[in-house]
CSV table of C-alpha atoms and ligand atoms in Angstrom, one decimal:
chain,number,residue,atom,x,y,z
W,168,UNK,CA,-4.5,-25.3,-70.1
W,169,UNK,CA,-4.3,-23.7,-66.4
W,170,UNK,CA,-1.0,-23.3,-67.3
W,171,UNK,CA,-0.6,-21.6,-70.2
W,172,UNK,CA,-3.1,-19.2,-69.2
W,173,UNK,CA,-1.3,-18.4,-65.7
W,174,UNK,CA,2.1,-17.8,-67.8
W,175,UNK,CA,0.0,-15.7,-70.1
W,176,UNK,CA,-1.4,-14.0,-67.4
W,177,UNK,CA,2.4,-13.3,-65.5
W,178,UNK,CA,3.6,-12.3,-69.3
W,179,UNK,CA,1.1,-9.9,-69.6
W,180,UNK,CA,1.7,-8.7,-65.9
W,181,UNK,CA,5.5,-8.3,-66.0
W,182,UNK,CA,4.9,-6.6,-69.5
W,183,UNK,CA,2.9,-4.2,-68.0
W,184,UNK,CA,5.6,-3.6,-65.1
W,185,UNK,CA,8.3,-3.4,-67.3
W,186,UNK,CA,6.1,-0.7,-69.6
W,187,UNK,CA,5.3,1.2,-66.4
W,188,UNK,CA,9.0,1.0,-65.4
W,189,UNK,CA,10.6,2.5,-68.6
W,190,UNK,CA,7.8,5.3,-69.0
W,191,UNK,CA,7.7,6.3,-65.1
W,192,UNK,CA,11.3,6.2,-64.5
W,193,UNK,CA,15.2,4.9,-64.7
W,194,UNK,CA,18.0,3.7,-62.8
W,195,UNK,CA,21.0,4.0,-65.1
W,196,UNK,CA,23.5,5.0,-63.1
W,197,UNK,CA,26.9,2.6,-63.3
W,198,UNK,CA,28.6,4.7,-60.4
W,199,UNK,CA,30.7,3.0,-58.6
W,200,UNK,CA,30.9,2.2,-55.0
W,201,UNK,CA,34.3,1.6,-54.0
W,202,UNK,CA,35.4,2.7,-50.7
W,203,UNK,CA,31.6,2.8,-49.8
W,204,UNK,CA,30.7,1.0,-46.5
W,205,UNK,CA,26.7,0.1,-46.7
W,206,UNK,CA,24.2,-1.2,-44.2
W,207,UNK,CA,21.3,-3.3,-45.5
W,208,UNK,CA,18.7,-4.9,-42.4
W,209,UNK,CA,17.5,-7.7,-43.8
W,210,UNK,CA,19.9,-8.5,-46.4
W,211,UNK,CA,18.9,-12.0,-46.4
W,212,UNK,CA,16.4,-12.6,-48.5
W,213,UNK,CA,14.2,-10.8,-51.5
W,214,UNK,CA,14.5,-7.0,-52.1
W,215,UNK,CA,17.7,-6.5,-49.5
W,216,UNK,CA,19.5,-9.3,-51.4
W,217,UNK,CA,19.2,-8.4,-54.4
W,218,UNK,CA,20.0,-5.0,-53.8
W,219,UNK,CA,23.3,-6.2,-51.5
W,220,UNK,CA,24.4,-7.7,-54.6
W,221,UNK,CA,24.5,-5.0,-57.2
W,222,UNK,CA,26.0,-3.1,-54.7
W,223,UNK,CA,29.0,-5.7,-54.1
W,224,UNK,CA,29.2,-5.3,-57.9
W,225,UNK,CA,29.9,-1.7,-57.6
W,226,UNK,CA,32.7,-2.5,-55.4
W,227,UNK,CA,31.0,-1.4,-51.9
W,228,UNK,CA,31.7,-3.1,-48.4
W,229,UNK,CA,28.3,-4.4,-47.4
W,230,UNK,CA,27.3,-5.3,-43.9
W,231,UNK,CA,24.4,-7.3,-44.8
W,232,UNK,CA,22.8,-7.0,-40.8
W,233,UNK,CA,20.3,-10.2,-40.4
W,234,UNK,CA,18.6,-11.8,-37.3
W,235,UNK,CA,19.9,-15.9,-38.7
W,236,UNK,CA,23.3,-15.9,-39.0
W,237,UNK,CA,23.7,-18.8,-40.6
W,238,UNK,CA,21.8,-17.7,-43.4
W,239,UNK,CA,23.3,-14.7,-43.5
W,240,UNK,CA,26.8,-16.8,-43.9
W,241,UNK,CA,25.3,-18.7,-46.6
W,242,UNK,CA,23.9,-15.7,-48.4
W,243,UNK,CA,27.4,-14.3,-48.4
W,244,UNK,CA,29.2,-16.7,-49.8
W,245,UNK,CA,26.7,-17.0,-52.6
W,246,UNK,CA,27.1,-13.1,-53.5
W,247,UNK,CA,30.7,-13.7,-53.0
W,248,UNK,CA,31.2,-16.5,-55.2
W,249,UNK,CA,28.8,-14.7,-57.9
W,250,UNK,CA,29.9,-11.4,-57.5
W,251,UNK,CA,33.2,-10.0,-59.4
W,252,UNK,CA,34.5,-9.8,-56.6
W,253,UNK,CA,35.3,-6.0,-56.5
W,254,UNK,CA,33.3,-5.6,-52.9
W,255,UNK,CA,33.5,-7.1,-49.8
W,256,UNK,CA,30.8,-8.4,-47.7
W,257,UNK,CA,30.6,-8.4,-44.1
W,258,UNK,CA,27.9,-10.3,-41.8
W,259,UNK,CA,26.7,-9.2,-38.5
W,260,UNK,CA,23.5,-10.3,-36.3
W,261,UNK,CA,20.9,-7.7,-36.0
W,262,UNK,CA,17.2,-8.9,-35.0
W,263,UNK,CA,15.4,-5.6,-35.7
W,264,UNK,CA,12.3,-6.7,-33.3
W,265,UNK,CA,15.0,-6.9,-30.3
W,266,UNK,CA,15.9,-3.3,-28.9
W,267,UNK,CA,18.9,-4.7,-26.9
W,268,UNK,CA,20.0,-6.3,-30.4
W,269,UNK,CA,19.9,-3.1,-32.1
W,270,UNK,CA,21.8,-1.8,-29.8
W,271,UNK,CA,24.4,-4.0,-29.5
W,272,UNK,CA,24.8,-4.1,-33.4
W,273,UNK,CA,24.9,-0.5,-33.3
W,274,UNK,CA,27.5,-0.6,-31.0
W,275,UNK,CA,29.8,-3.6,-33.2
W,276,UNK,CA,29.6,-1.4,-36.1
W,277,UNK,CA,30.1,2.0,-34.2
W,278,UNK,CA,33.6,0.2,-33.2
W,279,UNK,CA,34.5,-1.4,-36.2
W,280,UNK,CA,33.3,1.0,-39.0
W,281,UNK,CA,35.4,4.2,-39.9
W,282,UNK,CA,32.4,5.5,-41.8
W,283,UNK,CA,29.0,4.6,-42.8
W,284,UNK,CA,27.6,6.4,-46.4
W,285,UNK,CA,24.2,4.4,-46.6
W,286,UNK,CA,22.0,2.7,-44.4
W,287,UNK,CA,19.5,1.2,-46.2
W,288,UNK,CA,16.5,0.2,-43.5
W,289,UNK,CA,14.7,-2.8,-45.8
W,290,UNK,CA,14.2,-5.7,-42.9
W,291,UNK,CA,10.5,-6.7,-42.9
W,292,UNK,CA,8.0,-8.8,-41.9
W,293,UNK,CA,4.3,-8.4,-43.3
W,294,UNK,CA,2.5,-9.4,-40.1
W,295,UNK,CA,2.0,-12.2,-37.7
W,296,UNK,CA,-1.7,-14.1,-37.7
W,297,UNK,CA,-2.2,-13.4,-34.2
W,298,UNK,CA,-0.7,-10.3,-31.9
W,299,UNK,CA,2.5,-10.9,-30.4
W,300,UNK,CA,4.4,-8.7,-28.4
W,301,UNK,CA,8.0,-8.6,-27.4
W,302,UNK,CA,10.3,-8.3,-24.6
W,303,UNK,CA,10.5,-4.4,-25.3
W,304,UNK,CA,6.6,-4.2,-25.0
W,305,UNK,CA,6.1,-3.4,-28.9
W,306,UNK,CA,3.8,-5.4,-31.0
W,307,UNK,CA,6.0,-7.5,-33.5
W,308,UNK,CA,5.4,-6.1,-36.8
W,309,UNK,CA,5.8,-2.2,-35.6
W,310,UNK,CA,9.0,-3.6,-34.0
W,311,UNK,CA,10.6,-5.3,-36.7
W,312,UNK,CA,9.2,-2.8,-39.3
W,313,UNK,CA,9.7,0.6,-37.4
W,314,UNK,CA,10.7,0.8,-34.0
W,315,UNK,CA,14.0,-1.5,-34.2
W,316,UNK,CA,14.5,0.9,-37.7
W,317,UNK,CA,14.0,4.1,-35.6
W,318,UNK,CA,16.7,3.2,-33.0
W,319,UNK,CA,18.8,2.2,-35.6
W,320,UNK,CA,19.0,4.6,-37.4
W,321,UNK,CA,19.2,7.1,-33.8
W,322,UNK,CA,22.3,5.2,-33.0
W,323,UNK,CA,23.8,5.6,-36.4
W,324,UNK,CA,23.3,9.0,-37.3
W,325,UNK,CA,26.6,10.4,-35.6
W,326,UNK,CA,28.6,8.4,-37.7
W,327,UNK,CA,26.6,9.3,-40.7
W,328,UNK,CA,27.1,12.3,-40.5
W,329,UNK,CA,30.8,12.3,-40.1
W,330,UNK,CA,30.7,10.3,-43.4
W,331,UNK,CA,28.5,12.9,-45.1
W,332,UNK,CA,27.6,13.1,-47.8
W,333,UNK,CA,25.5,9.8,-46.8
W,334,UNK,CA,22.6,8.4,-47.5
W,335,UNK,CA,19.6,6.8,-45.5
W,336,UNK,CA,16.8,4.8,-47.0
W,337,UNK,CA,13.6,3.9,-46.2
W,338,UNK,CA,11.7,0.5,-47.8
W,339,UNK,CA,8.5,1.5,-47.5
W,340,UNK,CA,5.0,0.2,-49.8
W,341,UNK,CA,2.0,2.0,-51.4
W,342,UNK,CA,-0.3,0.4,-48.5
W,343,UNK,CA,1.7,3.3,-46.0
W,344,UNK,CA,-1.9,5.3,-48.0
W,345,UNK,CA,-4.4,2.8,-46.1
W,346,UNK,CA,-4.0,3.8,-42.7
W,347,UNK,CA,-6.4,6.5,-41.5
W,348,UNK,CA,-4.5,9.0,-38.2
W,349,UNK,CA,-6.6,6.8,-35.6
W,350,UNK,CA,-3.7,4.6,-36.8
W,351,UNK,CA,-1.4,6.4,-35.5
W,352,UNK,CA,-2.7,6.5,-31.8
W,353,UNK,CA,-2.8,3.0,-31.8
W,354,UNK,CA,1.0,1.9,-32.2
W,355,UNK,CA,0.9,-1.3,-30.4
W,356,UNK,CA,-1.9,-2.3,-32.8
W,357,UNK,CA,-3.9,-3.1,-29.7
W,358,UNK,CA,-7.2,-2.5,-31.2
W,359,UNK,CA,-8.8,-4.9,-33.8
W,360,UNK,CA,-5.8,-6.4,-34.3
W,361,UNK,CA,-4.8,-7.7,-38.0
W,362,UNK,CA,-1.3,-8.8,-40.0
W,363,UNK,CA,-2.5,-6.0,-42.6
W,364,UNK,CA,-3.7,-3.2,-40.0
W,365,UNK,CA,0.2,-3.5,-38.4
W,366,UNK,CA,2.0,-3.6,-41.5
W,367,UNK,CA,-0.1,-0.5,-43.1
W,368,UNK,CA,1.3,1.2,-40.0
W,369,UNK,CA,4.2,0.7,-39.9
W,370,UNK,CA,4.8,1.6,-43.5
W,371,UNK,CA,3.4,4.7,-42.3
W,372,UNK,CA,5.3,5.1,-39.8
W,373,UNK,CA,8.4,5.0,-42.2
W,374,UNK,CA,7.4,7.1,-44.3
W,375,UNK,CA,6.5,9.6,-41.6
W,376,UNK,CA,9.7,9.2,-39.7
W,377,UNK,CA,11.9,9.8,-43.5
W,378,UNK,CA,10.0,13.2,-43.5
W,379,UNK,CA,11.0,14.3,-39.2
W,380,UNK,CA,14.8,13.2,-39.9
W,381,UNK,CA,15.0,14.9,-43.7
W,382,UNK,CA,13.7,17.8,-41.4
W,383,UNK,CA,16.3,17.0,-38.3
W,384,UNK,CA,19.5,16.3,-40.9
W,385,UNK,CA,19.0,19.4,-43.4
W,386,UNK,CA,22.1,20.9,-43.9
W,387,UNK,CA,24.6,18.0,-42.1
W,388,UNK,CA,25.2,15.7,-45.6
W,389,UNK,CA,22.8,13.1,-44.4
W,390,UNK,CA,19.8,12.5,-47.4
W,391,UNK,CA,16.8,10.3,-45.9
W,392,UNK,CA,14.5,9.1,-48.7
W,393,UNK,CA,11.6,6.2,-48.7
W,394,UNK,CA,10.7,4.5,-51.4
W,395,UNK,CA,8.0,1.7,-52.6
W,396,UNK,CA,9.7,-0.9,-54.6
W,397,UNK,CA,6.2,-2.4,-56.1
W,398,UNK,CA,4.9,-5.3,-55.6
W,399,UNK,CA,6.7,-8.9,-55.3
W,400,UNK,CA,5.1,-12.1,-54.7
W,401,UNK,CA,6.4,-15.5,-54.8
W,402,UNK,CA,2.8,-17.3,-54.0
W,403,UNK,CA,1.9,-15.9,-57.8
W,404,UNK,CA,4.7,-18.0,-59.3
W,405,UNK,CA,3.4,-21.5,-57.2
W,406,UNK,CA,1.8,-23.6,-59.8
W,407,UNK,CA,4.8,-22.9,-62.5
W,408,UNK,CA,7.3,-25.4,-62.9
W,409,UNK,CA,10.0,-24.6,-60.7
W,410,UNK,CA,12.8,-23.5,-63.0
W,411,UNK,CA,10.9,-20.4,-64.6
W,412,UNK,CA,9.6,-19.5,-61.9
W,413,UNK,CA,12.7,-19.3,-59.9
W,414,UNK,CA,13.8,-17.1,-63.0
W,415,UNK,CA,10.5,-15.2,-63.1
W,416,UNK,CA,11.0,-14.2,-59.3
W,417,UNK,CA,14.3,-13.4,-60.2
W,418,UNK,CA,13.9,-11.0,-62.7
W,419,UNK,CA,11.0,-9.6,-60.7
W,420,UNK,CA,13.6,-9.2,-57.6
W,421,UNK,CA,16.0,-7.2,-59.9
W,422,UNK,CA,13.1,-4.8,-60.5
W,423,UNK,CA,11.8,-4.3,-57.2
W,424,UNK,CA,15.6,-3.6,-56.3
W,425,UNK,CA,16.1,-0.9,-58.7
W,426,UNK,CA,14.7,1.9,-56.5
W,427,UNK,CA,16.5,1.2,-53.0
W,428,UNK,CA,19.9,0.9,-55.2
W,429,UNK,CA,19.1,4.0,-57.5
W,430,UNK,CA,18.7,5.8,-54.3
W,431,UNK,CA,21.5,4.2,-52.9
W,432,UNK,CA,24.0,5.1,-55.8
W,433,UNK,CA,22.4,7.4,-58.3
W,434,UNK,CA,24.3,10.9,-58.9
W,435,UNK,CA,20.8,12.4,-59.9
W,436,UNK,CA,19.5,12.1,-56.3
W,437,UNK,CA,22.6,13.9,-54.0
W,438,UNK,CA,21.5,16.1,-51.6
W,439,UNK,CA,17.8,14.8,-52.3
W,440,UNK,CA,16.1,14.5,-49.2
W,441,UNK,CA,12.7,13.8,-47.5
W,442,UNK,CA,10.9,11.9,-50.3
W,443,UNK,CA,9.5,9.3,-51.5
W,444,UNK,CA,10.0,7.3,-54.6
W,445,UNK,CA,8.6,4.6,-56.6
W,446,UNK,CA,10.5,3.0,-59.8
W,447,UNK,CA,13.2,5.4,-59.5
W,448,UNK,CA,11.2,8.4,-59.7
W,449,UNK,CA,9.6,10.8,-57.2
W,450,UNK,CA,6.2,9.7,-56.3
W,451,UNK,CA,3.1,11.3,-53.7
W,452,UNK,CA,2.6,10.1,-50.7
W,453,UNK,CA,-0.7,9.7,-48.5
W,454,UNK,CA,-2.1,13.0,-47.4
W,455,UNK,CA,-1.4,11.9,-44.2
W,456,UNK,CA,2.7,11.3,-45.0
W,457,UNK,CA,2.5,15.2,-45.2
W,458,UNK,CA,1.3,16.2,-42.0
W,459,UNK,CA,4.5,17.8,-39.8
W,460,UNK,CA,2.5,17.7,-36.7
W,461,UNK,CA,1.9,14.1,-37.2
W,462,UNK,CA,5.5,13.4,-38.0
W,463,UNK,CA,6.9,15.4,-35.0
W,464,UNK,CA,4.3,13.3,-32.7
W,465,UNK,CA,5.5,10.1,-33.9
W,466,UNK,CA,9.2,10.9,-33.5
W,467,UNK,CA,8.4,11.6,-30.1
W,468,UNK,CA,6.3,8.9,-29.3
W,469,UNK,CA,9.2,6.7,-30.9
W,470,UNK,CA,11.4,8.1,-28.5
W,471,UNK,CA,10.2,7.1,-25.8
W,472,UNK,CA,8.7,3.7,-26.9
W,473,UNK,CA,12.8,2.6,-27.5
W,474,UNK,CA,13.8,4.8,-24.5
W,475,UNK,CA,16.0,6.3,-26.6
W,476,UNK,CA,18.7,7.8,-23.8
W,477,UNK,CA,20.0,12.0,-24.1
W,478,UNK,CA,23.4,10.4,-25.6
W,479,UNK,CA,22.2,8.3,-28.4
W,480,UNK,CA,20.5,11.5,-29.5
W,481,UNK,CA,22.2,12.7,-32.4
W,482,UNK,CA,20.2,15.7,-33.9
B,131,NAP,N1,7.6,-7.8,-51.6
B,131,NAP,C1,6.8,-6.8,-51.8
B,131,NAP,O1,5.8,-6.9,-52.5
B,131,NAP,C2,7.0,-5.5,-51.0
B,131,NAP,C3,6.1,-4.5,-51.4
B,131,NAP,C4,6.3,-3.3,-50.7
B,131,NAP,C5,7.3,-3.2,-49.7
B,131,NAP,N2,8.1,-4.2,-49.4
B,131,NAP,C6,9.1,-4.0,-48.4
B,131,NAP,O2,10.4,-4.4,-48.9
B,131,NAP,C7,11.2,-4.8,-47.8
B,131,NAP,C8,11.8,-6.2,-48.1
B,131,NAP,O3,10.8,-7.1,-48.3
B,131,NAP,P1,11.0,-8.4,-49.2
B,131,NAP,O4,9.8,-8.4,-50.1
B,131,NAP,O5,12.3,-8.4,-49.8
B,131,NAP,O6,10.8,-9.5,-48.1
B,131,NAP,P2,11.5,-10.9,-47.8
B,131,NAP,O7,12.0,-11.6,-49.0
B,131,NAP,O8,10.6,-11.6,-46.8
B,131,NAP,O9,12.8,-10.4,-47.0
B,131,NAP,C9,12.7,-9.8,-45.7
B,131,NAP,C10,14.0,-9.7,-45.1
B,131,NAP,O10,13.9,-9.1,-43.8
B,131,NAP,C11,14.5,-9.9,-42.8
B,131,NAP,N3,13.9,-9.8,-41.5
B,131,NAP,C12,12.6,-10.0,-41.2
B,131,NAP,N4,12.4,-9.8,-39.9
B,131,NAP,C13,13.6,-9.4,-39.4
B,131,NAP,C14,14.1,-9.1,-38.1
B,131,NAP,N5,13.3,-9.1,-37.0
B,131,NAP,N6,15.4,-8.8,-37.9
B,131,NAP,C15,16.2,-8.8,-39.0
B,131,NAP,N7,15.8,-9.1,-40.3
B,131,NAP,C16,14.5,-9.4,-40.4
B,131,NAP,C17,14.4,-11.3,-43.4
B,131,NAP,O11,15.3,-12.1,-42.8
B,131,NAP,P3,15.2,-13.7,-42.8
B,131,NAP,O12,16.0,-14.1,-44.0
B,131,NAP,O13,15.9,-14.1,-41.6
B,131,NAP,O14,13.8,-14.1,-42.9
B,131,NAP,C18,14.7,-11.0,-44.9
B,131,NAP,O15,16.1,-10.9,-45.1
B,131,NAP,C19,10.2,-4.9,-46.5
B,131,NAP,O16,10.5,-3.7,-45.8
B,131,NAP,C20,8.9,-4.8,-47.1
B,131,NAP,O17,7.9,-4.2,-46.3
B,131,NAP,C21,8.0,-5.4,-50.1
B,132,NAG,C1,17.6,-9.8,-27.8
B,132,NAG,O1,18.9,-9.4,-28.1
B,132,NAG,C2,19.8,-9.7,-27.0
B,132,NAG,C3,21.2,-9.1,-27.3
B,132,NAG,O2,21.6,-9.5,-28.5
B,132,NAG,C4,19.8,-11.1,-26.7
B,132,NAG,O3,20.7,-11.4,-25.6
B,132,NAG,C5,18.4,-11.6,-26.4
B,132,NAG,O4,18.4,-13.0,-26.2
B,132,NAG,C6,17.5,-11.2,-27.5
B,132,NAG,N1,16.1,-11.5,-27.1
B,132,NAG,C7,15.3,-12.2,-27.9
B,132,NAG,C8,13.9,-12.4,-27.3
B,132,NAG,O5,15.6,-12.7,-28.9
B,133,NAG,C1,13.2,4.9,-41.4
B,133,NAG,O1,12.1,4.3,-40.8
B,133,NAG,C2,12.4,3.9,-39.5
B,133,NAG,C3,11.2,3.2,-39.0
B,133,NAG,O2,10.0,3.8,-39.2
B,133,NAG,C4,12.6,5.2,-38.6
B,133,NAG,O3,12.9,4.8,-37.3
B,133,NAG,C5,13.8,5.8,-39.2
B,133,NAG,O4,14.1,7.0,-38.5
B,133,NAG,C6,13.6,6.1,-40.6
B,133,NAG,N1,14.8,6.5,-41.1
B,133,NAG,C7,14.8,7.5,-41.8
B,133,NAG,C8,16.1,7.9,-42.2
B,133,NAG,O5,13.8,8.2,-42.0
């Protein structure tokens, strides 16, 4: 009985998604991605997977960058082995709470990569129970979420430019609207901490930084979008056997995907830059996302929260 009204239930849901998805937007675009060298964080698992494979598809090299390389090995060889083999995959650590791992992974690729044509910053963790902070002196979720992102993406934007026309995305999430500015003078979450008040922020946070570097990269060939790619949960799926729920999840995955590869591929997006998009469509974002003053502040308070140094500025 519980059971046929919770598949009911995630019918009716994914209905609704799909509905919304055809009427709001689409991602038909079969370009291909050979001779394409892409960066996903957090290619490991969920959204980042997904997406690395339907770029492999297209023929791209994709450096999936992930803190466990073992899994990231393992995750490989699975989009490998699945794949038509037209790309090539590539795995490389990158533990985007860890400044010093940034760097050096900024560094491997720097040396090894001829050209980079799309960064795609999706690595994410939705929050610790209790506040942590790590060796840099950053609370863990703005870290991992924002700050590890930021440097990134400072240390990579030489290169992207030289590959230009290139592409850098933002995985961001409707709760980036929650946060209120006192938010944003708090970015070690040090007051009434909570899981949900540090990954509101820090969705924020990338939101506000796509808008300062659209701003920094006009004219150079680098695009910098965000995006929201809805709302995934595996906890929904618990009490369903495990077979259809595994293929639930998985077509879920697929659509969550569609918006970081659409902006990742899609023709009807060159030289779109500073927005923010949700099922493969231009979407608002919070008041607050629009506030230059804000956005400047941030990128400066960024700056010097990952030390970034006068030659790893590239803008
Ligand atoms: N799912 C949603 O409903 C939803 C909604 C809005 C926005 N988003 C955003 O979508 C993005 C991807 O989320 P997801 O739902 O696909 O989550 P997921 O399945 O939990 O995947 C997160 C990925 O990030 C990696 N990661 C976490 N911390 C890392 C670190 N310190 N260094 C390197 N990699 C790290 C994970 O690596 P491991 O494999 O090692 O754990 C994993 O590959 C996130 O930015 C998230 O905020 C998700
Ligand atoms: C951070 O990364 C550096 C360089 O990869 C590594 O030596 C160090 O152990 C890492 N620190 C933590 C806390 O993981
Ligand atoms: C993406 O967000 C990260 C983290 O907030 C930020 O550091 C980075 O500059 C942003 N990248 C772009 C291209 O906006």
């Amino acid at each position: 009985m519980w059971l046929e009204i919770l598949v009911a239930l995630v019918v009716v849901v994914m209905s609704v998604r799909f509905w919304y998805m055809y009427t709001s937007g689409h991602c038909t675009s079969t370009r291909s991605m050979v001779g394409k060298t892409v960066i996903i964080t957090g290619g490991t698992a969920g959204i980042g997977k997904e997406t690395a494979r339907d770029l492999l598809r297209r023929g791209a090299r994709v450096i999936i960058a992930c803190r466990n390389m073992e899994k990231g090995r393992k995750v490989a060889g699975e989009l490998q082995s699945h794949g038509d083999g037209r790309g090539e995959v590539v795995v490389r650590r990158l533990d985007t709470s860890n400044l010093s791992s940034v760097r050096t992974f900024a560094k491997e690729v720097l040396d090894t990569e001829k050209a980079i044509h799309v960064l795609i910053n999706n690595a994410g963790t939705p929050g610790m129970g209790k506040r942590q902070v790590t060796a840099d002196n950053l609370e863990l979720t703005m870290a991992t979420n924002h700050f590890g992102h930021f440097l990134l993406t400072n240390l990579l934007l030489g290169r992207l430019k030289e590959s230009g026309p290139s592409r850098v995305i933002n995985v961001s999430s409707v709760v980036h609207k929650f946060p209120s500015k006192s938010n944003l003078n708090d970015l070690g979450i040090s007051n009434d901490y909570s899981p949900s008040k540090a990954y509101r922020t820090s969705k924020l946070c990338n939101v506000l930084f796509t808008r300062e570097l659209a701003d920094k990269m006009a004219g150079t060939g680098v695009t910098v979008n965000s995006l929201n790619p809805g709302i995934v949960r595996t906890e929904m799926f618990d009490a369903v056997s495990f077979n259809f729920r595994a293929f639930l999840f998985h077509i879920l995955l697929v659509v969550a995907s569609k918006t970081s590869i659409h902006l990742a591929v899609s023709e009807e997006v060159e030289g779109v830059t500073g927005r923010y998009f949700c099922d493969c469509k231009e979407a608002p974002m919070s008041d607050l996302a629009y506030q230059n003053d804000l956005a400047t502040e941030l990128w400066e308070a960024s700056v010097k929260a990952v030390g970034l140094k006068k030659d790893e500025i590239h803008y």
